[in-house]
Amino acid sequence: MSEWTWEWTGYDPAAEQLRESLCTLGNGYFATRGALPEHRAGLVHYPGTYAAGCYNRLESAVAGRQVVNEDVVNLPNWLFLRFRARCTDGTWSPWFSPGTHTLLDHRHTLDLRRGTLARSSRHRKDELGVLHVEQTRLVHMEDPHLAALRTVLTAEDWTGQIEIESSLDGDVINGNVHRYRALDRHHLNHVRTGAHEPHTIWLSCRTGTSDITVALAARTTVRADEAPASSVLRPARHRAVHRLVVPITRGRPVTVDKTVALHTSRDTAISDPLGEATERVSVAADFPALLDSHVAAWERLWRRTDVQVPGEAGRILRFHLFHVLQTLSPHTAELDVGVPARGLHGEAYRGHVFWDELFVLPYLNLHLPEVSRALLNYRHRRLPRACAAASAAGRAGAMYPWQSGSNGREESQEWHLNPASGRWLPDHSRLQHHVGSAIAYNVWQYCEATGDTEYLHTKGAEMLLQIARFWVDLAVFDHDTRRYRIRGVVGPDEYHDGYAGAAKPGLDDNAYTNVTAAWVLTRALELVRRLPAWRREELFQRIRLSTDALPEWEEVSRRLRVPFHQGVISQFEGYDDLTELDWDAYRARYGTIRRLDRVLEAEGDTVNRYKASKQADVLMLGYLFSPTELRGLFRRLGYHLDDEIWRSTVDYYLQRTSHGSTLSELVHGLVLARARRADAWQYVHEALEADIADIQGGTTGEGIHLGAMAGTLDLIQRGLTGLETREDALWLDPVPLPALSEYGFSLHYRGHWGVGVRRRSGQLEIAVPDSEESAIRVVLADRAVTIAPGETCTLLLPKD
């Protein structure tokens, strides 16, 4: 293996779905899992293909109730290609696969630089001999509608015939997540198949209620010493099949190239998806030319986004970036899609959009700002739906859903299955209204990083002000405390969704929710003051907001309640009244207790009774805001927050968090790094290995954790540098982390492309490429410098 390649050797059925997820290839428009082409979906293999934003809604009977779920749709399997040999008695051998023939060796190699997955296998069939199989696949990064698979078959010690079956398979369901098996999983209907001589088969279908037309066309060609003995195109009810019988000579390769085009009715500038797919595949270049243009597109993308870190940590960071770019590439800028929490790599969370863009956009803002803007537009298009949801709940402003999909309605399930007990339980996660603050944060950070004032003054302002409006309406003045309180919510922790024994779900005064709401209001007021008068008047007319409301906004922004206990910030009101958990006893009994909520529920207990958090909640404040900004927020709210209180708060929750989310170690690692703590690396290391080691126990096979992967990149770019983009400057406050003491990356900041940032040997080097743009102001804790285009500035850092 090298810094650009990852390799898996041997064949382990129990680990195949994890490997398939980690070997997914995509281009931002669609992605396909790294399954063996010769296998259909089953308990071992799952060749899922997903197009960004392609959802469908189905109704199922669950726990005696009819529930409706919207899922990302597993599309027809384009990958399927299998082969078998004619035996000496004239019969055909079983289809070659690791399960039917003796496997002499088996290897997968993922090439990050080239964006390809290679497979090498040697199969022995006693009466025939050895067949060597070499395959290379790609999902094209330049043309987002194309994919290709090259298969080279070599008979090492025999001569005869080989039969090749290349298919488009529409007989698929959503079957990647076993615990969803009680739900209706049949999303495709109206399957049609056909063929165009001499090499092309096609398949068209529609998704159920969403009625999206999906069309695929495949061109399969063979290059060998002799022409195929037969080539038959066989459209069937749910599959289109191309079968070829090809002579094969000892030591002489037979090369099979399968090129596929995929279109849906969601595409722009098309009239008929099937016509587009068949035409595109008919004019597509051959495999070598497709590979060349694909690799060139990846080279351009790496130039804009790569991060350089020595050693194993650098390999993993590049692996994470690779999967982020396969889900969110420049092609995403043309789509109406959000950030799917599990990428385009599987069906966990049903492909929904949560708050994970909070961990993704900070990196994209300074590399692919056009993608960040598109992801914000996904939220803006759904602003009317968020406003309607708030109105239906008796609130003003915009109440964004915790889980979003196609049209912005709340997609959070009402019931969820606890695999530990087998029981379906009420799900109150929709009360995580802090998702609105995450959207507002992303709007502000994008505009600060890019200088896109036009966006901030229009779409950004509409979202920011409507989210602020919701918080003001939700806040209720309490005469006893002389503070505004927000009741009945769920914080990022997620374990606590109510008070034990209470009739209604929800918690009061979640610290993270209240502080971020105050931040949203503060930024909204700042924006209103900065807007030109004519824009402000136009905006207020458009969203029907009166300037008379602003004094209340100012008051709420300064008087929201933040609970404290024992000298630390309370996660929510009443947290200190909860029972301490015997952590050692539960670890001894169960080993891993990352999902402590499931463990306790299976025992007939509830995590709502205990001082235990699934993931960072209060500490998320230290992830989003620099120490200076966080102190300023608390000071504005009338609270004192110094280093001692924050350190005590960090220590308190470190001892009471089970890390049931891959985001948790990431947040703790960055917070501890900023606090200059020696134990930061432990959490950073776990965040780096979250998916490659599948630390959540089988969840990565259902899709990678995109937010955690992108967050590790943000940890380098923003966490270790202390990078902030504000007040028309780059603010830097580097923190020491010995295991990551060297790093480098380039930024797209305002009009500057390729601003180089590199730390090594106690120095921070900033290089601004030559251009006609203005100089960049860089501010550190003890100095400020101005760097003109074409200049490089080397700053000596204090000794760690």
JSON list of N, CA and C in Angstrom, two decimals, residues 84-87 92 128 158-163 229 245-248:
[
{"chain": "A", "resi": 84, "resn": "ARG", "atom": "N", "xyz": [-18.48, -18.14, -16.81]},
{"chain": "A", "resi": 84, "resn": "ARG", "atom": "CA", "xyz": [-18.28, -19.55, -16.52]},
{"chain": "A", "resi": 84, "resn": "ARG", "atom": "C", "xyz": [-17.61, -20.19, -17.72]},
{"chain": "A", "resi": 85, "resn": "ALA", "atom": "N", "xyz": [-17.03, -21.38, -17.49]},
{"chain": "A", "resi": 85, "resn": "ALA", "atom": "CA", "xyz": [-16.27, -22.06, -18.55]},
{"chain": "A", "resi": 85, "resn": "ALA", "atom": "C", "xyz": [-16.98, -23.34, -19.00]},
{"chain": "A", "resi": 86, "resn": "ARG", "atom": "N", "xyz": [-16.75, -23.72, -20.26]},
{"chain": "A", "resi": 86, "resn": "ARG", "atom": "CA", "xyz": [-17.28, -24.98, -20.76]},
{"chain": "A", "resi": 86, "resn": "ARG", "atom": "C", "xyz": [-16.33, -26.11, -20.35]},
{"chain": "A", "resi": 87, "resn": "CYS", "atom": "N", "xyz": [-16.89, -27.12, -19.68]},
{"chain": "A", "resi": 87, "resn": "CYS", "atom": "CA", "xyz": [-16.09, -28.23, -19.20]},
{"chain": "A", "resi": 87, "resn": "CYS", "atom": "C", "xyz": [-15.72, -29.16, -20.36]},
{"chain": "A", "resi": 92, "resn": "TRP", "atom": "N", "xyz": [-21.49, -26.70, -18.88]},
{"chain": "A", "resi": 92, "resn": "TRP", "atom": "CA", "xyz": [-20.95, -25.45, -18.34]},
{"chain": "A", "resi": 92, "resn": "TRP", "atom": "C", "xyz": [-20.66, -25.62, -16.85]},
{"chain": "A", "resi": 128, "resn": "LEU", "atom": "N", "xyz": [-10.72, -28.11, -15.09]},
{"chain": "A", "resi": 128, "resn": "LEU", "atom": "CA", "xyz": [-10.32, -27.13, -16.08]},
{"chain": "A", "resi": 128, "resn": "LEU", "atom": "C", "xyz": [-8.92, -26.59, -15.83]},
{"chain": "A", "resi": 158, "resn": "TRP", "atom": "N", "xyz": [-5.24, -23.77, -19.60]},
{"chain": "A", "resi": 158, "resn": "TRP", "atom": "CA", "xyz": [-6.24, -24.49, -20.36]},
{"chain": "A", "resi": 158, "resn": "TRP", "atom": "C", "xyz": [-6.74, -23.65, -21.53]},
{"chain": "A", "resi": 159, "resn": "THR", "atom": "N", "xyz": [-7.39, -24.30, -22.46]},
{"chain": "A", "resi": 159, "resn": "THR", "atom": "CA", "xyz": [-7.98, -23.66, -23.63]},
{"chain": "A", "resi": 159, "resn": "THR", "atom": "C", "xyz": [-9.41, -24.17, -23.79]},
{"chain": "A", "resi": 160, "resn": "GLY", "atom": "N", "xyz": [-10.33, -23.30, -24.15]},
{"chain": "A", "resi": 160, "resn": "GLY", "atom": "CA", "xyz": [-11.71, -23.72, -24.31]},
{"chain": "A", "resi": 160, "resn": "GLY", "atom": "C", "xyz": [-12.62, -22.55, -24.64]},
{"chain": "A", "resi": 161, "resn": "GLN", "atom": "N", "xyz": [-13.79, -22.55, -24.02]},
{"chain": "A", "resi": 161, "resn": "GLN", "atom": "CA", "xyz": [-14.75, -21.46, -24.21]},
{"chain": "A", "resi": 161, "resn": "GLN", "atom": "C", "xyz": [-15.19, -20.92, -22.86]},
{"chain": "A", "resi": 162, "resn": "ILE", "atom": "N", "xyz": [-15.52, -19.63, -22.88]},
{"chain": "A", "resi": 162, "resn": "ILE", "atom": "CA", "xyz": [-16.03, -19.01, -21.65]},
{"chain": "A", "resi": 162, "resn": "ILE", "atom": "C", "xyz": [-17.29, -18.25, -22.01]},
{"chain": "A", "resi": 163, "resn": "GLU", "atom": "N", "xyz": [-18.28, -18.35, -21.13]},
{"chain": "A", "resi": 163, "resn": "GLU", "atom": "CA", "xyz": [-19.54, -17.63, -21.34]},
{"chain": "A", "resi": 163, "resn": "GLU", "atom": "C", "xyz": [-19.57, -16.43, -20.39]},
{"chain": "A", "resi": 229, "resn": "ALA", "atom": "N", "xyz": [-18.22, -16.68, -30.32]},
{"chain": "A", "resi": 229, "resn": "ALA", "atom": "CA", "xyz": [-18.97, -17.73, -31.01]},
{"chain": "A", "resi": 229, "resn": "ALA", "atom": "C", "xyz": [-20.45, -17.38, -31.07]},
{"chain": "A", "resi": 245, "resn": "VAL", "atom": "N", "xyz": [-20.53, -16.00, -25.82]},
{"chain": "A", "resi": 245, "resn": "VAL", "atom": "CA", "xyz": [-19.66, -17.17, -25.70]},
{"chain": "A", "resi": 245, "resn": "VAL", "atom": "C", "xyz": [-18.40, -16.86, -26.50]},
{"chain": "A", "resi": 246, "resn": "VAL", "atom": "N", "xyz": [-17.25, -16.92, -25.81]},
{"chain": "A", "resi": 246, "resn": "VAL", "atom": "CA", "xyz": [-16.00, -16.46, -26.40]},
{"chain": "A", "resi": 246, "resn": "VAL", "atom": "C", "xyz": [-14.95, -17.56, -26.29]},
{"chain": "A", "resi": 247, "resn": "PRO", "atom": "N", "xyz": [-14.25, -17.88, -27.38]},
{"chain": "A", "resi": 247, "resn": "PRO", "atom": "CA", "xyz": [-13.11, -18.80, -27.28]},
{"chain": "A", "resi": 247, "resn": "PRO", "atom": "C", "xyz": [-12.01, -18.19, -26.43]},
{"chain": "A", "resi": 248, "resn": "ILE", "atom": "N", "xyz": [-11.37, -19.00, -25.61]},
{"chain": "A", "resi": 248, "resn": "ILE", "atom": "CA", "xyz": [-10.28, -18.51, -24.77]},
{"chain": "A", "resi": 248, "resn": "ILE", "atom": "C", "xyz": [-9.11, -19.47, -24.91]}
]
